[in-house]
């Protein structure tokens, strides 16, 4: 079972989003226990026995064990061994570096068998990748800290467009929502709101929240997903030395659960008035839609289109070529449509659809051509690249139909060379009657997906908020 599933099961069993730091930090331990390694170990085991029914994960911080030397490493092994196997362990280890990350991943995942790790984003995806090779484990990427000293870096170049949000955007492209998560230290609900807006699907490990107790309810509310999940919340450090730790943990868990219930009630109310959403049906291409979103092909926000119009989304299917698995699925989905059409050649519209047409040509074993975007003033000066005979039928392949202009122009070039175009196949149809417009010009248009199918699926899966979904419906009607 992978980390994410194990964590979900643990959350369900304990009805809790709480996690506990298991750190042999003598400063946090009750003075009466002394400060020997043995005392620290007994204390950590006592914490586990007091909280095992009330928390969904444990989080030892590697640094606290390292500073104890060899005895600390042994203590870490024994502490992890004492944690019930069905409760995931997240190792807080944000001090890795690029040249050691492969061996470090091997040590923590194979030797200590922890379920997830926290990582610094600065060395980039190369540093994170060796951890993601372990597909059943998870990685939390540090995006924001509450540290005053980090302000100048995190808010760079200006608070309206801070660097920490770029870290969130970047981290979302490193792995799926079941493997790459975010770590956010803050007492400010507005910071968490901005992160949640960009990453509605990601699990967030919240830190530093206890530094300002007055913001607790707003902070948790800002970090939870629409369904009242998606957050891991540490128990405050100072209660770990209290003799009534279990009772205090239970009270905090219950307080959080009240906020969760309210959040999911709000969301249910939202569902009632949201048009066109049927939560009972799963789209046949659901997984593909979610993967495309996760690799950054489907973006929501204000985007100016080639026509000068501003849309609430932008679709960049050019990114799929960098992900062979998703690219293969996209080609297959076009292939299902092309299989039923009659044509002699496949023509891709440059540049975005040239890789797709190439993939289809290889998949279906049919010849490919393409109309040039611009005709060269030297060499062959061809308008159409590839071999063909006038009179042949060509199926046009494009990525997305917005106004239909690109597809019509491409088809026109092919026709000017004596070819026949009957069918145009795209991956996404924006809607708004563009297929009818093409029909009036004598073309039959097919699409793998419509934009409304995409937005409905993303909304149902919690990838976009009700607000983003509503905004799309408003603009597209
Ligand atoms: O979100 C978008 C919007 C447009 N494109 C590119 O534009 C054409 C489709 O627009 P038409 O108005 O139908 O010509 C398409 O070929 C894309 O390359 C896009 O990529 N993403």
Coordinates of C-alpha atoms and ligand atoms in Angstrom, one line a residue:
X1 CA 0.0 0.0 0.0
X2 CA 1.4 3.4 -0.9
X3 CA 2.0 6.2 1.6
X4 CA -1.0 8.2 0.5
X5 CA -3.4 5.3 0.9
X6 CA -1.9 4.3 4.2
X7 CA -2.3 7.9 5.4
X8 CA -5.9 8.1 4.2
X9 CA -6.7 4.9 6.1
X10 CA -5.0 6.2 9.2
X11 CA -6.9 9.5 9.0
X12 CA -10.2 7.5 8.7
X13 CA -9.3 5.2 11.5
X14 CA -8.3 7.9 14.0
X15 CA -10.7 10.5 12.6
X16 CA -7.8 12.8 12.9
X17 CA -5.6 15.1 10.8
X18 CA -3.2 15.4 13.7
X19 CA 0.5 14.4 13.5
X20 CA 3.1 14.3 16.3
X21 CA 6.7 15.3 16.2
X22 CA 8.8 12.5 17.8
X23 CA 11.9 14.5 18.6
X24 CA 14.4 13.6 21.3
X25 CA 14.7 17.2 22.3
X26 CA 15.7 17.5 26.0
X27 CA 14.3 21.0 26.1
X28 CA 10.8 19.8 25.4
X29 CA 11.0 16.8 27.8
X30 CA 9.6 17.0 31.3
X31 CA 12.6 17.8 33.6
X32 CA 11.6 14.9 36.0
X33 CA 12.5 12.4 33.3
X34 CA 16.2 13.4 33.3
X35 CA 18.0 13.8 29.9
X36 CA 19.8 10.5 29.2
X37 CA 19.2 8.7 25.9
X38 CA 17.2 6.1 27.8
X39 CA 15.0 8.8 29.3
X40 CA 14.4 10.4 25.9
X41 CA 13.5 7.0 24.4
X42 CA 11.1 6.3 27.2
X43 CA 9.5 9.7 26.8
X44 CA 9.1 9.2 23.0
X45 CA 7.5 5.8 23.5
X46 CA 5.2 7.2 26.1
X47 CA 4.1 9.9 23.5
X48 CA 3.3 7.2 21.0
X49 CA 1.3 5.1 23.5
X50 CA -0.7 8.2 24.5
X51 CA -1.5 9.4 21.0
X52 CA -1.6 6.3 18.7
X53 CA -5.4 6.3 18.6
X54 CA -5.6 10.1 18.1
X55 CA -3.2 10.9 15.3
X56 CA -2.7 9.9 11.7
X57 CA 1.1 10.1 11.4
X58 CA 4.3 10.5 13.3
X59 CA 7.1 12.9 12.3
X60 CA 10.6 12.4 13.7
X61 CA 13.1 15.2 12.9
X62 CA 16.3 13.7 11.7
X63 CA 18.4 16.6 13.1
X64 CA 17.5 15.9 16.7
X65 CA 18.7 12.3 16.4
X66 CA 21.9 13.2 14.4
X67 CA 23.1 15.5 17.1
X68 CA 23.1 12.6 19.6
X69 CA 25.8 10.9 17.5
X70 CA 25.8 7.1 16.8
X71 CA 23.4 6.6 19.8
X72 CA 21.0 8.9 18.1
X73 CA 20.9 6.8 14.9
X74 CA 20.1 3.8 17.0
X75 CA 17.5 5.7 18.9
X76 CA 15.8 6.7 15.6
X77 CA 15.7 3.0 14.4
X78 CA 14.2 1.9 17.7
X79 CA 11.7 4.8 17.8
X80 CA 10.5 4.0 14.3
X81 CA 10.2 0.3 15.2
X82 CA 7.9 1.2 18.1
X83 CA 5.4 3.1 15.9
X84 CA 2.5 0.9 14.9
X85 CA 3.0 -0.3 11.3
X86 CA -0.3 1.0 10.1
X87 CA 0.5 4.6 11.1
X88 CA 2.7 6.3 8.6
X89 CA 6.1 7.9 9.5
X90 CA 7.2 11.1 7.9
X91 CA 10.9 11.8 8.4
X92 CA 11.6 15.5 8.7
X93 CA 15.0 15.7 6.9
X94 CA 15.2 19.0 5.0
X95 CA 19.0 18.9 4.8
X96 CA 19.6 16.7 1.8
X97 CA 21.7 17.8 -1.2
X98 CA 21.9 16.8 -4.8
X99 CA 25.0 14.7 -4.6
X100 CA 23.7 12.6 -1.7
X101 CA 20.0 12.4 -2.4
X102 CA 20.0 9.0 -4.2
X103 CA 21.9 7.4 -1.3
X104 CA 19.9 9.3 1.3
X105 CA 16.6 8.1 -0.3
X106 CA 17.9 4.6 -0.2
X107 CA 18.8 4.8 3.4
X108 CA 15.6 6.3 4.7
X109 CA 13.2 4.3 2.6
X110 CA 15.1 1.0 2.6
X111 CA 16.9 1.0 5.9
X112 CA 14.5 2.9 8.1
X113 CA 11.5 2.1 6.0
X114 CA 9.8 5.5 6.6
X115 CA 6.8 6.3 4.5
X116 CA 7.6 9.9 3.5
X117 CA 10.2 12.6 3.8
X118 CA 10.3 16.4 3.9
X119 CA 12.7 18.1 1.4
X120 CA 14.1 21.5 0.5
X121 CA 13.1 22.7 -2.9
X122 CA 16.2 24.7 -3.7
X123 CA 18.3 22.0 -5.4
X124 CA 15.2 21.5 -7.7
X125 CA 13.5 18.5 -9.2
X126 CA 16.8 16.6 -9.6
X127 CA 17.1 16.5 -5.8
X128 CA 13.5 15.3 -5.4
X129 CA 13.5 12.7 -8.2
X130 CA 15.6 10.0 -6.4
X131 CA 12.9 10.0 -3.6
X132 CA 10.1 9.7 -6.1
X133 CA 11.7 6.6 -7.6
X134 CA 10.1 5.0 -4.6
X135 CA 6.6 5.2 -6.0
X136 CA 5.0 3.9 -2.8
X137 CA 6.5 6.7 -0.7
X138 CA 5.9 10.5 -0.5
X139 CA 7.8 13.8 -0.4
X140 CA 6.7 17.0 1.2
X141 CA 8.3 20.0 -0.4
X142 CA 9.0 23.0 1.9
X143 CA 7.2 26.0 0.3
X144 CA 7.0 28.6 3.1
X145 CA 8.3 29.0 6.6
X146 CA 7.1 31.4 9.3
X147 CA 10.7 32.4 9.9
X148 CA 11.1 36.2 9.8
X149 CA 14.5 35.8 8.3
X150 CA 13.0 34.0 5.3
X151 CA 10.8 37.0 4.4
X152 CA 13.1 38.6 1.9
X153 CA 13.5 35.4 -0.1
X154 CA 10.0 34.1 0.2
X155 CA 8.3 37.4 -0.8
X156 CA 10.7 38.2 -3.6
X157 CA 10.3 40.1 -6.0
X158 CA 7.2 41.6 -4.4
X159 CA 4.4 40.4 -2.1
X160 CA 1.9 40.5 -5.0
X161 CA 3.8 37.8 -6.8
X162 CA 6.0 36.1 -4.2
X163 CA 8.6 33.5 -4.8
X164 CA 7.0 31.0 -2.5
X165 CA 4.0 30.7 -4.8
X166 CA 6.4 29.9 -7.6
X167 CA 7.8 27.1 -5.4
X168 CA 4.3 25.7 -5.1
X169 CA 3.7 25.9 -8.8
X170 CA 7.0 24.2 -9.6
X171 CA 6.5 21.5 -6.9
X172 CA 3.2 20.6 -8.5
X173 CA 4.9 19.6 -11.7
X174 CA 7.3 17.2 -9.9
X175 CA 4.9 14.5 -9.1
X176 CA 1.3 13.4 -8.6
X177 CA -0.9 14.6 -5.8
X178 CA -0.5 11.1 -4.3
X179 CA 3.3 11.5 -4.1
X180 CA 4.3 15.1 -3.9
X181 CA 2.9 17.3 -1.1
X182 CA 3.6 20.7 0.4
X183 CA 5.0 21.8 3.7
X184 CA 3.9 25.2 4.8
X185 CA 5.0 27.0 8.0
X186 CA 2.8 30.0 8.7
X187 CA 0.5 31.7 11.1
X188 CA -1.2 33.7 8.4
X189 CA -4.4 32.4 6.9
X190 CA -3.9 34.6 3.8
X191 CA -0.7 32.8 3.0
X192 CA -2.4 29.4 3.2
X193 CA -5.4 30.7 1.1
X194 CA -3.0 31.7 -1.7
X195 CA -1.3 28.3 -1.6
X196 CA -4.5 26.4 -1.5
X197 CA -5.9 28.4 -4.5
X198 CA -2.9 27.3 -6.6
X199 CA -2.7 23.8 -5.3
X200 CA -6.3 22.7 -4.4
X201 CA -5.4 19.1 -4.8
X202 CA -2.2 18.9 -2.6
X203 CA -1.9 17.6 0.9
X204 CA -0.3 20.3 3.0
X205 CA 1.8 19.7 6.1
X206 CA 1.1 22.7 8.2
X207 CA 3.9 24.0 10.6
X208 CA 4.3 26.9 13.0
X209 CA 0.5 27.4 13.5
X210 CA 0.7 27.4 17.3
X211 CA 2.8 30.5 17.3
X212 CA -0.4 32.6 17.0
X213 CA -3.3 30.6 18.6
X214 CA -5.7 33.5 17.7
X215 CA -5.5 32.6 14.0
X216 CA -6.1 28.8 14.6
X217 CA -9.7 28.5 13.2
X218 CA -9.1 30.8 10.2
X219 CA -5.8 29.1 9.4
X220 CA -7.2 25.6 9.5
X221 CA -10.2 26.7 7.5
X222 CA -7.9 28.3 4.8
X223 CA -5.8 25.2 4.5
X224 CA -8.5 22.5 4.3
X225 CA -9.7 21.3 0.9
X226 CA -13.3 21.8 -0.1
X227 CA -14.1 18.4 1.4
X228 CA -12.6 19.2 4.8
X229 CA -9.3 17.2 4.2
X230 CA -5.9 17.8 2.7
X231 CA -4.1 19.1 5.9
X232 CA -1.8 17.5 8.4
X233 CA -1.7 19.4 11.6
X234 CA 1.1 18.9 14.3
X235 CA 0.2 18.8 18.0
X236 CA 1.7 21.7 19.8
X237 CA 5.2 20.8 21.1
X238 CA 4.5 22.2 24.6
X239 CA 1.8 19.7 25.4
X240 CA 4.1 16.7 24.8
X241 CA 5.4 17.0 28.3
X242 CA 2.0 17.2 30.0
X243 CA 0.7 14.2 31.8
X244 CA -2.7 14.6 30.3
X245 CA -1.3 14.5 26.8
X246 CA -4.0 12.1 25.5
X247 CA -6.9 14.2 26.7
X248 CA -5.4 17.4 25.3
X249 CA -4.7 15.7 21.9
X250 CA -8.3 14.4 21.8
X251 CA -9.6 17.9 22.5
X252 CA -7.5 19.4 19.7
X253 CA -8.5 16.7 17.3
X254 CA -12.2 17.3 18.1
X255 CA -11.8 21.1 17.7
X256 CA -10.3 20.5 14.3
X257 CA -13.0 18.1 13.3
X258 CA -15.6 20.8 14.0
X259 CA -13.8 23.1 11.5
X260 CA -13.6 20.2 9.0
X261 CA -17.3 19.5 9.3
X262 CA -18.2 23.1 8.8
X263 CA -15.9 23.3 5.7
X264 CA -17.4 20.3 4.1
X265 CA -21.0 21.6 4.9
X266 CA -20.1 24.8 3.1
X267 CA -18.9 22.8 0.2
X268 CA -22.1 20.7 0.1
X269 CA -24.1 23.9 0.0
X270 CA -21.9 25.1 -2.9
X271 CA -22.6 21.8 -4.7
X272 CA -26.4 22.3 -4.4
X273 CA -26.3 25.4 -6.5
X274 CA -23.5 24.5 -8.9
X275 CA -25.0 23.6 -12.2
X276 CA -24.2 20.6 -14.4
X277 CA -22.2 18.6 -11.8
X278 CA -23.2 15.0 -11.3
X279 CA -21.0 13.5 -8.6
X280 CA -22.2 10.0 -9.2
X281 CA -20.7 9.8 -12.7
X282 CA -17.1 9.3 -13.4
X283 CA -15.8 10.5 -16.7
X284 CA -14.1 7.6 -18.8
X285 CA -11.0 9.8 -19.2
X286 CA -11.0 11.0 -15.6
X287 CA -7.5 9.8 -14.9
X288 CA -6.1 11.3 -18.0
X289 CA -7.8 14.7 -17.3
X290 CA -6.3 14.7 -13.7
X291 CA -2.8 13.8 -15.0
X292 CA -3.0 16.6 -17.6
X293 CA -3.9 19.0 -14.9
X294 CA -1.2 17.7 -12.6
X295 CA 1.5 18.1 -15.2
X296 CA 0.4 21.7 -15.9
X297 CA -1.4 21.4 -19.2
X298 CA -4.6 22.8 -17.9
X299 CA -4.2 26.1 -16.2
X300 CA -6.9 28.3 -14.6
X301 CA -6.4 32.0 -14.2
X302 CA -6.7 35.1 -16.5
X303 CA -5.1 34.3 -19.9
X304 CA -5.1 36.4 -23.1
X305 CA -5.8 34.3 -26.1
X306 CA -4.4 34.8 -29.7
X307 CA -7.8 36.4 -30.6
X308 CA -7.1 39.1 -27.9
X309 CA -10.0 37.7 -25.7
X310 CA -9.3 37.0 -22.0
X311 CA -10.3 33.5 -20.9
X312 CA -10.3 32.0 -17.4
X313 CA -8.1 29.2 -18.5
X314 CA -5.2 28.3 -20.9
X315 CA -4.5 24.9 -22.3
X316 CA -1.0 24.0 -23.1
X317 CA -1.0 20.5 -24.6
X318 CA 2.6 21.1 -25.9
X319 CA 3.8 19.9 -22.5
X320 CA 2.6 16.4 -23.0
X321 CA 5.6 15.5 -25.2
X322 CA 7.8 15.7 -22.0
X323 CA 5.7 13.0 -20.3
X324 CA 5.8 9.9 -22.5
X325 CA 3.2 8.0 -20.4
X326 CA 0.6 10.8 -20.6
X327 CA 1.6 11.5 -24.2
X328 CA 0.9 7.8 -25.1
X329 CA -2.6 8.0 -23.5
X330 CA -3.4 11.2 -25.4
X331 CA -2.3 9.5 -28.7
X332 CA -4.4 6.4 -27.8
X333 CA -7.5 8.6 -27.2
X334 CA -7.1 10.4 -30.6
X335 CA -6.5 6.9 -32.1
X336 CA -9.9 5.7 -30.9
X337 CA -11.6 8.4 -33.0
X338 CA -9.3 8.1 -36.1
X339 CA -9.8 4.3 -36.3
X340 CA -13.4 4.9 -37.4
X341 CA -12.6 7.5 -40.0
X342 CA -11.7 7.1 -43.7
X343 CA -8.6 8.9 -44.9
X344 CA -5.3 8.4 -46.8
X345 CA -3.1 10.6 -44.7
X346 CA -2.9 12.3 -41.3
X347 CA -2.0 16.0 -41.2
X348 CA -0.9 17.7 -38.0
X349 CA -1.3 21.5 -37.6
X350 CA 2.1 23.0 -36.6
X351 CA 3.6 23.3 -34.2
X352 CA 1.6 22.0 -31.3
X353 CA 0.1 19.0 -33.1
X354 CA 3.1 17.8 -35.1
X355 CA 4.2 15.4 -32.3
X356 CA 0.6 14.1 -32.0
X357 CA 0.2 13.5 -35.7
X358 CA 3.6 11.7 -35.7
X359 CA 2.5 9.5 -32.8
X360 CA -0.8 8.7 -34.6
X361 CA 1.0 8.0 -37.8
X362 CA 3.2 5.4 -36.0
X363 CA 0.3 4.0 -33.9
X364 CA -2.1 3.5 -36.8
X365 CA 0.7 2.8 -39.4
X366 CA -0.7 5.6 -41.7
X367 CA 1.3 8.1 -43.6
X368 CA 1.7 11.7 -42.3
X369 CA 2.0 15.1 -43.9
X370 CA 1.8 18.6 -42.6
X371 CA 1.0 22.1 -43.9
X372 CA 3.9 24.5 -43.1
X373 CA 3.2 27.4 -40.8
X374 CA 5.3 29.6 -43.1
X375 CA 6.7 28.9 -46.5
X376 CA 10.5 29.1 -46.7
X377 CA 12.0 31.5 -49.3
X378 CA 14.7 28.9 -50.1
X379 CA 15.0 25.2 -50.7
X380 CA 11.8 23.4 -51.9
X381 CA 9.5 26.2 -50.9
X382 CA 6.9 23.6 -50.2
X383 CA 3.6 24.5 -48.5
X384 CA 3.0 20.9 -47.6
X385 CA 5.8 18.7 -46.2
X386 CA 5.7 14.9 -46.9
X387 CA 4.6 12.9 -49.9
X388 CA 1.0 12.9 -51.2
X389 CA -1.1 12.7 -54.3
X390 CA -3.6 15.4 -55.2
X391 CA -7.1 13.9 -54.7
X392 CA -6.2 12.0 -51.5
X393 CA -8.3 12.4 -48.3
X394 CA -6.5 13.9 -45.3
X395 CA -7.7 13.9 -41.7
X396 CA -6.6 17.0 -39.8
X397 CA -5.3 16.7 -36.3
X398 CA -5.1 19.7 -34.0
X399 CA -4.9 20.2 -30.2
X400 CA -7.8 22.5 -29.3
X401 CA -10.6 24.2 -31.1
X402 CA -11.3 27.7 -29.8
X403 CA -12.5 29.7 -32.8
X404 CA -11.5 27.0 -35.3
X405 CA -9.3 29.5 -37.1
X406 CA -6.1 27.4 -36.9
X407 CA -7.8 24.2 -38.1
X408 CA -9.6 26.0 -40.9
X409 CA -6.4 27.7 -42.1
X410 CA -4.5 24.4 -42.0
X411 CA -7.3 22.6 -43.9
X412 CA -7.3 25.4 -46.4
X413 CA -3.6 25.0 -47.2
X414 CA -4.0 21.2 -47.7
X415 CA -7.0 21.8 -50.0
X416 CA -5.0 24.4 -52.0
X417 CA -2.6 21.5 -52.8
X418 CA -5.5 19.4 -54.2
X419 CA -6.2 17.3 -51.1
X420 CA -9.6 16.7 -49.6
X421 CA -10.3 17.4 -45.9
X422 CA -13.5 16.0 -44.5
X423 CA -12.6 15.4 -40.8
X424 CA -10.9 17.4 -38.2
X425 CA -10.0 15.7 -34.9
X426 CA -8.9 17.7 -31.8
X427 CA -8.2 16.7 -28.2
X428 CA -10.3 19.5 -26.7
X429 CA -13.4 21.3 -28.0
X430 CA -13.9 24.7 -26.2
X431 CA -17.6 24.5 -27.1
X432 CA -19.6 27.6 -28.0
X433 CA -20.7 26.1 -31.3
X434 CA -17.3 25.9 -33.1
X435 CA -18.1 22.4 -34.4
X436 CA -21.3 23.8 -36.1
X437 CA -19.1 26.6 -37.6
X438 CA -16.8 24.0 -39.1
X439 CA -19.8 21.9 -40.3
X440 CA -21.0 25.0 -42.2
X441 CA -17.7 25.0 -44.0
X442 CA -18.0 21.3 -44.9
X443 CA -15.8 19.8 -42.1
X444 CA -16.9 17.2 -39.6
X445 CA -15.2 17.9 -36.3
X446 CA -14.5 15.3 -33.5
X447 CA -13.0 15.9 -30.1
X448 CA -11.7 13.6 -27.4
X449 CA -13.0 15.9 -24.6
X450 CA -15.0 19.1 -24.2
X451 CA -13.8 21.8 -21.9
X452 CA -16.9 21.4 -19.7
X453 CA -16.1 17.7 -19.2
X454 CA -12.6 18.7 -18.1
X455 CA -13.8 21.4 -15.6
X456 CA -16.5 19.2 -14.2
X457 CA -14.0 16.3 -13.6
X458 CA -11.4 18.6 -12.0
X459 CA -14.1 20.1 -9.8
X460 CA -15.5 16.7 -8.7
X461 CA -11.9 15.5 -8.0
X462 CA -11.2 18.6 -5.9
X463 CA -8.5 19.9 -8.2
X464 CA -10.3 23.2 -8.7
X465 CA -12.4 25.1 -6.3
X466 CA -16.1 25.8 -6.6
X467 CA -15.1 29.4 -7.2
X468 CA -12.8 28.5 -10.1
X469 CA -15.4 26.2 -11.5
X470 CA -18.1 28.9 -11.2
X471 CA -15.8 31.4 -12.9
X472 CA -15.4 29.0 -15.8
X473 CA -19.1 28.4 -16.2
X474 CA -19.7 32.2 -16.1
X475 CA -17.2 33.0 -18.8
X476 CA -18.0 30.1 -21.1
X477 CA -21.8 30.7 -21.1
Ligands
LIG1 O1 -6.0 27.6 -24.4 C1 -5.5 27.6 -25.6 C2 -6.0 28.3 -26.6 C3 -5.5 28.3 -27.9 N1 -4.4 27.5 -28.1 C4 -3.8 27.5 -29.5 O2 -4.7 28.2 -30.4 C5 -5.3 27.2 -31.4 C6 -6.7 27.1 -31.3 O3 -7.4 28.3 -31.4 P1 -8.3 28.7 -32.6 O4 -9.0 30.0 -32.2 O5 -9.3 27.5 -32.7 O6 -7.5 28.8 -33.8 C7 -4.7 25.9 -31.1 O7 -4.1 25.3 -32.3 C8 -3.6 26.1 -30.0 O8 -2.4 26.1 -30.6 C9 -3.9 26.8 -27.1 O9 -2.9 26.1 -27.3 N2 -4.4 26.8 -25.9

